[in-house]
Short mmCIF file of C-alpha atoms in Angstrom, two decimals:
data_model
loop_
_atom_site.label_atom_id
_atom_site.label_comp_id
_atom_site.label_asym_id
_atom_site.label_seq_id
_atom_site.Cartn_x
_atom_site.Cartn_y
_atom_site.Cartn_z
CA MET Z 1 0.25 -0.18 -0.01
CA GLN Z 2 1.05 3.37 -0.88
CA ASP Z 3 2.09 5.48 2.61
CA TYR Z 4 -0.59 8.63 2.24
CA GLN Z 5 0.32 9.98 5.63
CA TRP Z 6 1.30 13.18 3.50
CA PRO Z 7 0.27 14.61 0.12
CA ASN Z 8 2.14 13.04 -2.93
CA LEU Z 9 1.11 15.00 -6.13
CA PRO Z 10 1.33 14.21 -9.93
CA GLU Z 11 3.88 16.22 -11.68
CA SER Z 12 1.20 18.19 -13.10
CA GLU Z 13 -0.34 19.92 -10.46
CA TYR Z 14 3.29 21.70 -10.28
CA SER Z 15 3.64 25.43 -12.04
CA GLN Z 16 7.21 24.76 -13.44
CA GLU Z 17 8.26 27.88 -14.97
CA SER Z 18 11.80 29.18 -14.88
CA SER Z 19 12.28 32.83 -12.78
CA HIS Z 20 14.72 35.76 -13.80
CA PHE Z 21 14.87 36.27 -9.85
CA SER Z 22 18.04 35.72 -7.98
CA GLU Z 23 18.24 33.15 -5.16
CA ASP Z 24 18.39 35.54 -2.31
CA LYS Z 25 15.24 37.19 -3.94
CA LEU Z 26 13.42 34.05 -4.32
CA ARG Z 27 14.44 33.01 -0.76
CA ALA Z 28 12.83 36.34 0.65
CA MET Z 29 9.56 36.00 -1.41
CA ILE Z 30 9.29 32.63 0.25
CA SER Z 31 9.91 33.79 3.71
CA GLU Z 32 7.87 36.84 3.28
CA PHE Z 33 4.83 34.52 2.14
CA PHE Z 34 5.13 32.79 5.58
CA GLU Z 35 5.88 35.55 7.69
CA LYS Z 36 2.86 37.46 6.95
CA LYS Z 37 0.75 34.48 8.14
CA TRP Z 38 2.62 33.52 11.20
CA GLN Z 39 4.26 36.93 12.00
CA ALA Z 40 7.67 35.59 12.86
CA LYS Z 41 10.89 35.29 11.12
CA CYS Z 42 11.06 32.17 8.87
CA PHE Z 43 14.08 30.60 7.24
CA VAL Z 44 14.26 28.38 4.23
CA PHE Z 45 16.00 25.20 4.15
CA PRO Z 46 15.89 22.24 1.60
CA SER Z 47 13.70 20.28 3.92
CA GLY Z 48 12.46 19.92 7.35
CA ARG Z 49 15.49 17.47 8.21
CA SER Z 50 17.89 20.52 7.14
CA ALA Z 51 16.14 22.86 9.29
CA LEU Z 52 16.32 20.69 12.40
CA SER Z 53 20.09 20.17 11.77
CA ALA Z 54 21.12 23.69 11.54
CA LEU Z 55 19.00 24.34 14.60
CA LEU Z 56 20.79 21.50 16.57
CA ARG Z 57 24.09 23.39 15.24
CA TYR Z 58 22.99 26.60 16.34
CA LEU Z 59 22.31 25.62 19.82
CA GLN Z 60 25.46 23.78 19.99
CA ILE Z 61 24.35 20.68 20.78
CA GLY Z 62 26.83 18.12 21.21
CA ARG Z 63 27.50 14.06 22.38
CA LYS Z 64 27.28 15.50 25.74
CA HIS Z 65 23.71 16.12 25.58
CA ASN Z 66 20.82 13.75 25.59
CA VAL Z 67 17.90 14.71 23.02
CA PHE Z 68 14.63 12.92 23.88
CA ALA Z 69 12.11 12.13 20.93
CA PRO Z 70 8.93 10.02 21.40
CA LYS Z 71 9.26 6.23 20.56
CA TRP Z 72 7.71 5.78 17.22
CA SER Z 73 9.27 8.76 15.74
CA SER Z 74 10.42 8.58 12.22
CA THR Z 75 13.64 7.84 10.64
CA CYS Z 76 14.66 11.41 9.75
CA VAL Z 77 14.19 12.21 13.49
CA TRP Z 78 16.69 9.87 14.97
CA SER Z 79 19.28 9.89 11.85
CA THR Z 80 19.24 13.82 12.59
CA ILE Z 81 19.53 14.16 16.32
CA GLY Z 82 21.88 11.14 16.19
CA HIS Z 83 24.52 12.92 14.52
CA TYR Z 84 24.89 15.49 17.01
CA SER Z 85 23.64 14.43 20.33
CA ASN Z 86 22.71 11.00 22.43
CA PRO Z 87 19.25 10.53 20.84
CA SER Z 88 16.55 8.81 23.57
CA CYS Z 89 12.89 7.77 23.55
CA LEU Z 90 13.23 7.48 27.66
CA TYR Z 91 12.46 10.69 29.26
CA SER Z 92 14.12 11.42 32.55
CA GLU Z 93 13.89 15.20 33.74
CA ASP Z 94 17.22 15.24 34.96
CA GLN Z 95 19.03 13.45 32.36
CA ILE Z 96 17.48 14.99 29.30
CA ASP Z 97 18.65 18.58 27.77
CA VAL Z 98 16.81 18.71 24.71
CA ILE Z 99 13.21 17.74 23.91
CA LEU Z 100 11.86 17.31 20.23
CA LYS Z 101 7.84 17.73 20.77
CA VAL Z 102 6.55 16.01 17.93
CA ASN Z 103 3.12 17.32 17.11
CA LYS Z 104 2.35 14.10 15.31
CA TRP Z 105 0.28 14.82 11.93
CA GLY Z 106 -1.17 18.28 13.14
CA TYR Z 107 -2.29 17.37 16.77
CA ALA Z 108 -0.29 19.60 19.45
CA PHE Z 109 1.54 17.73 22.18
CA LYS Z 110 1.75 18.80 25.67
CA SER Z 111 5.24 18.28 26.97
CA LYS Z 112 6.74 17.95 30.71
CA ALA Z 113 9.74 20.37 29.81
CA SER Z 114 10.84 22.52 32.68
CA SER Z 115 13.07 25.64 32.17
CA LYS Z 116 16.07 23.79 31.92
CA HIS Z 117 15.15 22.14 28.86
CA ILE Z 118 15.14 23.47 25.38
CA VAL Z 119 12.23 22.41 23.37
CA ILE Z 120 12.16 22.28 19.70
CA ASN Z 121 8.71 22.04 18.18
CA ASP Z 122 8.60 19.27 15.54
CA SER Z 123 5.75 20.47 13.54
CA VAL Z 124 6.72 18.83 9.93
CA ASP Z 125 3.17 17.90 9.13
CA ASN Z 126 1.11 20.72 10.92
CA LEU Z 127 -0.81 23.52 8.76
CA ILE Z 128 -1.07 26.45 10.76
CA PRO Z 129 -3.17 28.98 9.20
CA ASN Z 130 -2.11 31.75 11.48
CA ALA Z 131 0.19 32.71 14.30
CA LYS Z 132 -2.20 31.83 16.88
CA GLY Z 133 -0.92 28.17 16.46
CA LEU Z 134 2.79 28.73 16.84
CA PHE Z 135 5.58 28.56 19.47
CA GLU Z 136 3.57 26.38 22.09
CA GLN Z 137 6.21 25.66 25.02
CA SER Z 138 8.98 26.73 22.64
CA ASP Z 139 10.69 29.31 20.66
CA TYR Z 140 11.21 27.23 17.40
CA GLU Z 141 8.75 25.26 14.98
CA ILE Z 142 9.93 23.11 12.09
CA PHE Z 143 7.92 22.27 8.94
CA SER Z 144 8.44 20.44 6.01
CA LEU Z 145 6.74 21.96 2.70
CA ALA Z 146 6.47 18.25 1.03
CA LYS Z 147 4.45 17.25 3.84
CA ILE Z 148 1.85 20.50 4.25
CA MET Z 149 1.87 21.45 0.49
CA GLY Z 150 2.94 18.48 -1.35
CA LEU Z 151 6.02 20.13 -2.73
CA ARG Z 152 9.20 18.11 -3.99
CA THR Z 153 11.40 19.90 -1.56
CA GLY Z 154 11.57 22.75 0.92
CA GLY Z 155 11.90 23.17 4.71
CA LEU Z 156 11.45 26.08 7.38
CA LEU Z 157 12.77 27.09 10.64
CA VAL Z 158 10.21 29.56 12.20
CA SER Z 159 11.86 31.13 15.41
CA GLN Z 160 11.46 33.84 17.95
CA ASP Z 161 15.07 33.79 18.59
CA LYS Z 162 16.76 37.22 16.92
CA ASN Z 163 20.34 35.81 17.33
CA PHE Z 164 19.62 32.98 14.54
CA PHE Z 165 19.70 35.29 11.32
CA PRO Z 166 23.42 36.26 11.43
CA PHE Z 167 23.87 32.43 12.23
CA TYR Z 168 21.43 31.44 9.21
CA GLN Z 169 23.72 33.78 6.79
CA GLU Z 170 27.09 32.62 7.76
CA LEU Z 171 25.68 29.11 7.85
CA LEU Z 172 24.71 29.44 3.93
CA LEU Z 173 28.08 30.82 2.77
CA ALA Z 174 30.08 28.28 4.66
CA SER Z 175 27.90 25.37 2.97
CA ASP Z 176 28.89 23.01 0.54
CA ARG Z 177 27.07 23.91 -3.02
CA ASN Z 178 27.92 21.08 -4.87
CA LEU Z 179 26.41 18.87 -2.14
CA SER Z 180 23.15 21.02 -2.28
CA LEU Z 181 23.09 20.73 -6.12
CA ALA Z 182 23.29 16.80 -5.98
CA GLN Z 183 20.62 16.66 -3.29
CA GLU Z 184 18.35 19.01 -5.23
CA LYS Z 185 18.61 16.58 -8.57
CA ARG Z 186 17.70 13.66 -6.34
CA ARG Z 187 14.59 15.58 -4.92
CA LEU Z 188 13.38 17.26 -8.15
CA THR Z 189 13.72 14.43 -10.71
CA PRO Z 190 11.08 11.87 -10.27
CA SER Z 191 13.19 8.95 -11.84
CA LEU Z 192 15.74 9.50 -9.40
CA GLU Z 193 13.31 9.38 -6.39
CA ASP Z 194 14.55 6.03 -5.19
CA ILE Z 195 18.16 7.09 -4.98
CA PRO Z 196 18.73 7.67 -1.00
CA TRP Z 197 19.32 11.18 -0.26
CA GLY Z 198 18.49 11.27 3.63
CA TYR Z 199 21.73 10.16 4.85
CA LEU Z 200 23.43 13.40 3.85
CA GLU Z 201 20.75 15.84 4.09
CA TRP Z 202 21.89 16.75 7.69
CA GLN Z 203 24.79 18.52 6.35
CA ASN Z 204 22.30 20.29 3.19
CA PHE Z 205 21.68 23.82 4.25
CA ILE Z 206 21.74 25.51 0.85
CA THR Z 207 18.54 25.35 -1.07
CA PRO Z 208 19.41 25.83 -4.69
CA LYS Z 209 17.69 28.10 -7.34
CA LYS Z 210 15.42 25.50 -8.80
CA SER Z 211 14.28 24.28 -5.63
CA LEU Z 212 13.57 27.96 -4.65
CA GLU Z 213 11.70 28.34 -7.98
CA HIS Z 214 9.46 25.04 -7.26
CA ILE Z 215 8.60 26.38 -3.78
CA ALA Z 216 7.93 30.24 -4.62
CA GLN Z 217 5.79 29.13 -8.04
CA ASN Z 218 3.43 26.87 -5.66
CA LEU Z 219 3.24 29.03 -2.89
CA HIS Z 220 -0.86 28.60 -3.61
CA LEU Z 221 -0.55 25.00 -2.61
CA PHE Z 222 -0.83 26.18 1.21
CA GLU Z 223 -4.24 27.50 0.56
CA LYS Z 224 -5.57 24.72 -1.60
CA ASN Z 225 -4.39 22.37 0.74
CA LYS Z 226 -5.75 24.31 3.99
CA SER Z 227 -9.25 24.47 1.99
CA CYS Z 228 -9.06 20.56 1.35
CA LEU Z 229 -8.60 19.86 5.07
CA GLU Z 230 -11.30 22.32 6.41
CA THR Z 231 -13.81 20.76 4.23
CA ARG Z 232 -12.69 17.18 5.17
CA LEU Z 233 -12.49 17.95 8.42
CA GLU Z 234 -16.25 18.94 8.46
CA LYS Z 235 -16.94 15.30 6.93
CA ALA Z 236 -14.83 13.54 9.07
CA GLY Z 237 -14.66 15.31 12.37
CA SER Z 238 -16.80 13.13 14.25
CA TYR Z 239 -14.00 10.23 14.19
CA ILE Z 240 -11.69 12.48 16.47
CA LEU Z 241 -11.84 11.73 20.05
CA PRO Z 242 -13.41 14.71 22.12
CA ALA Z 243 -10.35 14.64 24.18
CA MET Z 244 -7.95 15.43 21.05
CA LYS Z 245 -10.27 18.04 19.52
CA GLU Z 246 -8.58 20.94 21.84
CA ALA Z 247 -4.98 19.90 20.24
CA LEU Z 248 -6.64 20.82 16.98
CA SER Z 249 -7.73 24.61 18.24
CA SER Z 250 -5.24 26.32 16.04
CA ARG Z 251 -3.44 23.67 13.45
CA LEU Z 252 -5.15 21.34 10.80
CA PRO Z 253 -4.26 17.83 10.82
CA CYS Z 254 -3.42 16.13 7.73
CA LEU Z 255 -5.24 13.17 8.93
CA ILE Z 256 -7.53 11.62 11.80
CA PRO Z 257 -6.00 8.54 13.56
CA VAL Z 258 -8.91 6.27 14.48
CA ASP Z 259 -8.65 3.97 17.64
CA LYS Z 260 -8.93 0.75 15.71
CA GLU Z 261 -7.88 -1.81 13.47
CA ILE Z 262 -9.48 -2.22 10.08
CA SER Z 263 -8.93 -5.23 7.99
CA THR Z 264 -10.35 -4.34 4.72
CA GLY Z 265 -6.93 -3.22 3.69
CA ASP Z 266 -8.11 -0.02 2.51
CA PHE Z 267 -6.30 1.91 5.59
CA MET Z 268 -2.82 2.32 6.80
CA HIS Z 269 -2.15 1.72 10.41
CA ARG Z 270 0.33 3.55 12.66
CA GLN Z 271 1.39 3.91 16.22
CA PHE Z 272 -0.13 6.92 17.83
CA ASN Z 273 -0.10 8.04 21.29
CA PHE Z 274 -3.66 8.98 22.04
CA SER Z 275 -2.76 10.61 25.51
CA LEU Z 276 -1.04 13.73 23.60
CA GLN Z 277 1.82 13.87 26.21
CA ASN Z 278 4.85 13.93 24.30
CA GLU Z 279 7.01 12.12 27.20
CA GLU Z 280 4.18 9.38 27.75
CA GLU Z 281 4.08 5.80 26.14
CA GLN Z 282 0.61 5.36 25.74
CA PHE Z 283 0.68 4.30 21.74
CA LYS Z 284 -1.98 2.34 20.23
CA LYS Z 285 -2.07 0.99 16.87
CA ALA Z 286 -4.62 3.37 14.69
CA ALA Z 287 -6.38 3.32 11.24
CA LEU Z 288 -5.63 6.40 9.20
CA ILE Z 289 -8.09 8.39 7.85
CA PRO Z 290 -5.96 11.03 5.24
CA LEU Z 291 -7.39 14.45 4.49
CA HIS Z 292 -5.19 16.12 2.73
CA PHE Z 293 -5.24 16.93 -0.78
CA GLY Z 294 -2.89 14.12 -1.89
CA ILE Z 295 -5.84 11.96 -1.72
CA ARG Z 296 -8.86 11.87 -4.22
CA ASP Z 297 -12.21 12.55 -3.16
CA GLU Z 298 -13.37 9.45 -4.54
CA GLN Z 299 -11.12 7.40 -1.94
CA PHE Z 300 -11.64 9.72 0.83
CA GLU Z 301 -15.30 9.14 0.32
CA LYS Z 302 -14.92 5.30 0.26
CA MET Z 303 -12.87 5.32 3.52
CA LEU Z 304 -15.61 7.36 5.17
CA LYS Z 305 -18.08 4.76 4.14
CA LEU Z 306 -16.11 1.75 5.31
CA LEU Z 307 -15.95 3.33 8.89
CA SER Z 308 -19.73 3.86 8.74
#
């Protein structure tokens, strides 16, 4: 079964015209688009993984630090934090230095973090319509444009930390452009999709011009997916447990986890922490109802019928 956790759009959905704008101009256009929505500084990266890696560098996280991420977190999380620190899925207030708060699929989780911890919001697949939803227990939010807009490339770090901007500028100047161009080719060429790129992404920080053009020309997909999520959430919202609805007060989920297993073969199943407590291990196997615009209306309606 195809992994439908996030939108995977056909090439025909994208605008693909080239641009006369420079990389700096394109990067500024993209940042400004999101800054108007979120009223915070937005920094463009090749991916969410790249943005997380840059932030860990900025925070000077090293092997002496223990970084917590929840059990069942994705490979991209473990591979990135593993390059810098000692990753752990066992929470101990005195032993953990950094907490990655994974707001899974658009649900805002709560953390046990205290003032001694650095907290990073992993919101890679959360579509947040406005500034109200940002910075819950953290000064940093990580997004993947592939996961919230179906793009081939792109990530964002949104930050309230004014000192990150000069670090970002220096990082771009010091980064390996040849690596970035090779990574871009793997991301933007469909026939090369099976070539592994993730193992190098932790040190890839430049978003080259073709990627910036791809993002800038398809910013309208943010609103298109937002509209789809809102419409489908109205139709399928009854499947969200009452205790989880508060977690959606300022975010739109890309799917709904249902606390049951369905054997028809039409549904993916994944582990989900229905307690919405980031450091708790209260996971259950859940069937997934996709809400994003990567799923056709016919498939969405069929899945609702199977659940009813």
